[in-house]
Tab-separated table of C-alpha atoms in Angstrom:
chain	number	residue	atom	x	y	z
A	813	MET	CA	29.836	57.776	58.087
A	814	THR	CA	26.482	55.956	58.220
A	815	SER	CA	22.911	57.072	57.388
A	816	PRO	CA	20.107	57.133	59.864
A	817	HIS	CA	18.772	54.378	58.136
A	818	ALA	CA	21.514	52.061	59.038
A	819	LEU	CA	20.474	52.496	62.698
A	820	PRO	CA	18.833	49.848	64.284
A	821	THR	CA	14.819	49.734	64.134
A	822	HIS	CA	14.587	47.599	67.266
A	823	ARG	CA	14.542	49.187	70.967
A	824	PRO	CA	17.506	51.518	70.640
A	825	THR	CA	20.408	50.891	73.062
A	826	ALA	CA	22.878	53.631	74.216
A	827	ILE	CA	25.897	53.477	76.241
A	828	ILE	CA	26.769	56.370	78.390
A	829	THR	CA	30.532	55.890	78.991
A	830	ALA	CA	33.244	57.536	80.928
A	831	HIS	CA	36.621	57.765	81.977
A	832	GLY	CA	36.099	56.612	85.637
A	833	GLN	CA	38.736	56.388	88.458
A	834	PRO	CA	41.289	53.661	87.872
A	835	SER	CA	42.528	53.752	91.246
A	836	ASP	CA	39.005	53.135	92.966
A	837	PRO	CA	36.725	52.363	89.854
A	838	ALA	CA	33.438	51.552	92.028
A	839	PRO	CA	32.308	55.140	92.943
A	840	GLN	CA	32.616	56.735	89.552
A	841	GLU	CA	30.882	53.426	88.108
A	842	ARG	CA	27.892	53.753	90.522
A	843	ALA	CA	27.772	57.824	89.701
A	844	LEU	CA	27.555	57.273	86.089
A	845	ALA	CA	24.910	54.448	86.466
A	846	GLU	CA	22.693	56.974	88.653
A	847	LEU	CA	23.192	59.471	85.428
A	848	ALA	CA	22.227	56.494	83.126
A	849	HIS	CA	19.133	55.748	85.152
A	850	ALA	CA	18.140	59.491	85.285
A	851	VAL	CA	18.570	59.510	81.500
A	852	ALA	CA	16.646	56.424	81.164
A	853	SER	CA	13.611	57.832	83.175
A	854	LEU	CA	13.290	60.343	80.470
A	855	MET	CA	13.683	57.692	77.352
A	856	PRO	CA	11.433	54.819	78.645
A	857	GLU	CA	11.543	53.377	74.791
A	858	TRP	CA	15.468	53.241	75.177
A	859	ASP	CA	17.608	50.798	76.765
A	860	ILE	CA	20.280	52.847	78.590
A	861	ARG	CA	23.291	51.538	80.107
A	862	SER	CA	26.600	52.936	81.535
A	863	ALA	CA	30.171	51.898	81.773
A	864	THR	CA	33.562	53.606	82.597
A	865	LEU	CA	36.688	52.510	81.102
A	866	ALA	CA	38.188	52.039	84.451
A	867	MET	CA	35.994	49.042	85.211
A	868	SER	CA	37.671	46.318	83.247
A	869	ASP	CA	35.838	45.047	80.147
A	870	ARG	CA	32.775	46.106	81.331
A	871	LEU	CA	32.290	48.619	78.333
A	872	GLU	CA	32.532	45.653	75.881
A	873	GLN	CA	30.337	43.281	77.801
A	874	VAL	CA	27.390	45.815	77.954
A	875	THR	CA	27.788	47.177	74.342
A	876	PRO	CA	25.606	45.446	71.552
A	877	GLU	CA	25.576	45.608	68.044
A	878	GLY	CA	24.253	48.971	66.585
A	879	ALA	CA	24.608	50.773	70.192
A	880	LEU	CA	25.031	54.327	70.307
A	881	ILE	CA	27.965	55.439	72.433
A	882	TYR	CA	27.738	58.745	74.125
A	883	PRO	CA	31.218	59.860	75.596
A	884	PHE	CA	30.701	61.750	78.926
A	885	PHE	CA	33.851	63.454	78.223
A	886	MET	CA	34.825	66.947	78.080
A	887	ALA	CA	36.929	66.794	74.744
A	888	ASN	CA	37.094	64.952	71.709
A	889	GLY	CA	40.705	64.089	72.787
A	890	TRP	CA	42.657	60.751	73.220
A	891	PHE	CA	40.138	58.690	75.070
A	892	THR	CA	37.334	59.384	72.750
A	893	SER	CA	39.313	59.395	69.417
A	894	SER	CA	41.640	56.616	70.312
A	895	VAL	CA	40.685	54.590	73.392
A	896	LEU	CA	37.029	54.315	72.587
A	897	PRO	CA	37.491	53.064	69.026
A	898	ARG	CA	40.109	50.401	70.241
A	899	ARG	CA	38.280	49.301	72.933
A	900	LEU	CA	35.345	48.553	70.974
A	901	GLN	CA	37.126	47.377	67.641
A	902	GLY	CA	34.862	44.863	65.598
A	903	HIS	CA	31.490	46.249	67.012
A	904	ASN	CA	28.826	47.617	64.975
A	905	ILE	CA	28.489	51.071	67.070
A	906	HIS	CA	27.649	54.389	66.540
A	907	LEU	CA	29.878	57.110	68.309
A	908	LEU	CA	28.423	60.483	69.306
A	909	PRO	CA	30.259	63.852	70.096
A	910	PRO	CA	31.308	64.134	73.579
A	911	PHE	CA	29.223	65.664	76.352
A	912	GLY	CA	31.617	68.902	76.419
A	913	LEU	CA	31.267	69.693	73.114
A	914	ASP	CA	27.448	70.159	73.349
A	915	PRO	CA	26.282	73.369	71.955
A	916	SER	CA	23.831	73.987	74.626
A	917	LEU	CA	26.170	73.296	77.561
A	918	PRO	CA	27.536	77.105	77.791
A	919	ASP	CA	23.902	78.208	78.298
A	920	LEU	CA	23.443	75.593	81.358
A	921	ALA	CA	26.892	76.796	82.830
A	922	CYS	CA	25.942	80.522	82.361
A	923	ASP	CA	22.730	79.746	84.153
A	924	ALA	CA	24.311	78.034	86.936
A	925	LEU	CA	27.060	80.685	87.655
A	926	ALA	CA	24.000	83.247	87.495
A	927	LEU	CA	22.210	81.124	90.112
A	928	ALA	CA	25.213	80.853	92.097
A	929	CYS	CA	25.986	84.534	92.380
A	930	ALA	CA	22.232	85.279	93.081
A	931	ALA	CA	22.467	82.953	96.086
A	932	ARG	CA	25.459	84.755	97.241
A	933	GLY	CA	24.180	88.282	96.681
A	934	TRP	CA	26.817	89.010	94.091
A	935	SER	CA	26.703	90.754	90.906
A	936	LEU	CA	27.755	88.054	88.063
A	937	SER	CA	29.398	90.765	86.002
A	938	GLN	CA	31.521	91.692	89.100
A	939	THR	CA	32.369	88.144	89.795
A	940	ARG	CA	35.749	86.620	88.432
A	941	ILE	CA	35.214	83.126	87.066
A	942	LEU	CA	37.894	80.303	87.114
A	943	LEU	CA	37.331	77.698	84.561
A	944	ALA	CA	39.430	74.967	85.883
A	945	ALA	CA	40.195	72.126	83.229
A	946	HIS	CA	42.048	69.290	82.928
A	947	GLY	CA	44.385	70.131	79.861
A	948	SER	CA	46.492	67.313	78.600
A	949	ALA	CA	50.331	66.311	77.835
A	950	ARG	CA	48.854	64.101	74.974
A	951	GLY	CA	47.762	66.806	72.882
A	952	PRO	CA	45.917	69.881	72.276
A	953	LYS	CA	42.294	68.690	72.265
A	954	ALA	CA	41.511	69.136	75.787
A	955	ALA	CA	42.698	72.569	76.097
A	956	GLU	CA	40.954	73.642	72.915
A	957	ALA	CA	37.718	72.544	74.217
A	958	ALA	CA	38.115	74.275	77.270
A	959	GLU	CA	39.002	77.409	75.371
A	960	THR	CA	36.195	77.142	73.186
A	961	PHE	CA	33.759	76.672	76.342
A	962	ALA	CA	35.501	79.597	77.745
A	963	ALA	CA	35.217	81.789	74.718
A	964	ALA	CA	31.494	80.711	74.572
A	965	MET	CA	30.779	81.638	77.861
A	966	ARG	CA	32.271	85.175	77.578
A	967	ASP	CA	30.211	85.826	74.796
A	968	ARG	CA	27.095	84.978	76.968
A	969	LEU	CA	28.625	87.027	80.001
A	970	PRO	CA	29.620	90.502	78.559
A	971	GLY	CA	31.728	92.339	81.142
A	972	THR	CA	32.636	89.188	83.209
A	973	THR	CA	36.298	88.270	83.797
A	974	LEU	CA	36.620	84.565	82.912
A	975	ALA	CA	40.135	82.782	82.593
A	976	THR	CA	41.101	79.236	82.407
A	977	GLY	CA	43.467	77.155	84.401
A	978	TYR	CA	44.645	73.652	83.702
A	979	VAL	CA	45.886	70.639	85.994
A	980	GLU	CA	48.000	69.129	83.496
A	981	GLU	CA	49.387	72.003	81.323
A	982	ALA	CA	49.973	75.821	81.544
A	983	PRO	CA	48.285	78.259	82.875
A	984	ARG	CA	48.034	75.916	85.734
A	985	ILE	CA	45.101	76.673	88.062
A	986	ALA	CA	47.221	77.859	90.999
A	987	GLU	CA	48.585	80.536	88.402
A	988	THR	CA	45.471	81.761	87.333
A	989	ALA	CA	44.009	81.861	90.972
A	990	ARG	CA	47.023	83.822	91.836
A	991	VAL	CA	46.245	86.364	89.324
A	992	PHE	CA	42.703	86.855	90.417
A	993	GLU	CA	43.899	87.146	94.015
A	994	ASP	CA	46.640	89.661	93.239
A	995	THR	CA	44.292	91.870	91.072
A	996	THR	CA	42.669	95.110	92.664
A	997	PRO	CA	40.118	96.320	93.301
A	998	ALA	CA	39.124	93.002	95.059
A	999	GLN	CA	35.926	91.153	93.580
A	1000	PRO	CA	34.631	88.046	94.524
A	1001	SER	CA	35.587	84.572	92.577
A	1002	LEU	CA	34.107	81.224	91.596
A	1003	CYS	CA	35.565	78.408	90.361
A	1004	LEU	CA	33.793	76.065	87.808
A	1005	PRO	CA	35.152	72.579	87.265
A	1006	PHE	CA	35.191	71.852	83.326
A	1007	PHE	CA	34.890	68.266	83.997
A	1008	ALA	CA	32.186	65.478	83.722
A	1009	GLN	CA	32.503	63.670	86.833
A	1010	ALA	CA	34.080	64.636	90.186
A	1011	GLY	CA	36.890	62.321	90.252
A	1012	GLU	CA	40.624	62.653	91.968
A	1013	HIS	CA	41.293	65.691	90.211
A	1014	VAL	CA	38.250	67.594	91.466
A	1015	ARG	CA	38.244	66.172	94.893
A	1016	ASP	CA	42.333	66.626	95.143
A	1017	ASP	CA	44.229	68.481	92.398
A	1018	ILE	CA	41.662	71.375	92.092
A	1019	PRO	CA	41.435	72.280	95.657
A	1020	ASP	CA	45.201	71.823	96.430
A	1021	ALA	CA	45.777	74.211	93.607
A	1022	LEU	CA	43.407	76.671	94.890
A	1023	ALA	CA	44.642	76.421	98.260
A	1024	ASP	CA	48.241	76.946	97.285
A	1025	ALA	CA	47.431	80.014	95.527
A	1026	GLY	CA	45.303	81.511	98.366
A	1027	PHE	CA	42.235	81.568	96.354
A	1028	GLY	CA	39.195	83.114	98.483
A	1029	GLY	CA	36.285	82.042	96.181
A	1030	ASP	CA	34.029	79.354	96.234
A	1031	THR	CA	34.365	76.159	93.828
A	1032	LEU	CA	31.016	75.043	92.212
A	1033	PRO	CA	29.987	71.481	91.215
A	1034	VAL	CA	31.455	69.846	87.979
A	1035	LEU	CA	29.606	70.610	84.745
A	1036	GLY	CA	28.738	66.866	84.498
A	1037	ALA	CA	26.615	67.456	87.720
A	1038	LEU	CA	24.361	70.219	86.574
A	1039	PRO	CA	20.482	68.935	87.036
A	1040	GLN	CA	19.684	69.483	83.171
A	1041	VAL	CA	22.509	67.095	82.167
A	1042	PRO	CA	20.034	64.009	81.995
A	1043	GLN	CA	17.846	66.121	79.586
A	1044	LEU	CA	20.707	67.204	77.366
A	1045	ILE	CA	22.107	63.622	76.860
A	1046	ALA	CA	18.297	62.463	76.179
A	1047	LYS	CA	18.212	65.252	73.409
A	1048	ALA	CA	21.597	64.344	72.007
A	1049	LEU	CA	20.575	60.554	71.688
A	1050	ASN	CA	17.221	61.352	70.252
A	1051	THR	CA	18.932	63.755	67.622
A	1052	ALA	CA	21.367	61.399	66.914
A	1053	LEU	CA	18.956	58.416	66.170
A	1054	SER	CA	16.765	60.747	64.036
A	1055	GLY	CA	19.584	62.513	62.071
A	1056	PRO	CA	22.585	62.432	60.135
A	1057	GLY	CA	26.278	62.558	61.218
A	1058	ILE	CA	27.034	59.605	63.253
A	1059	MET	CA	30.306	58.344	63.246
A	1060	ARG	CA	30.819	54.572	62.814
A	1061	THR	CA	33.878	52.408	64.280
């Protein structure tokens, strides 16, 4: 742990990093750069950079000593706890909690659901919500983050049915979607992807699973695409610079 006094006194630098798409790194690299630009527009006194892990060596190349690393990930899982520290071993950096664990994110998600239902003329309390998440075969952290997030949303949406489904573990997305479709009386449904970026899982795996289940609802954009996300990241960076609790590799 480091004290706030150990942080750089010159213009602070933050690196927003995400997993990216190893099979086709460029599109997600561009999307992350656009996010970094949006954050930078809110923080002119900062140097805001971006790098996906899928783009070979870019993270190491853009990370100066004393930088704050903002993981644009949904959980504190294998990538944030193992891959990032290994990639940046020897760098004096400050690792922040990941995007998906930000305590203000459930409120933003609930607001997005309310707007989506209003646009469709639906009652939110009568709409079933499928939180589609990644899950992981490597450990429990990914599912734990999604379930904690789902519980926080249920607290904010009393009376609304909200269930999780996963790409890589049970219950699978198709399984949860089938339960929605088989339940009577019929109710409108929305799928909310618990993802930071719209990569292959969001473009292919989630739609395939929903189609396989005969899911009749709509799918919303990923949580990382919410319009308030740049402000959320800017707040997290400012809080980290001025307060305790920053992790150091």
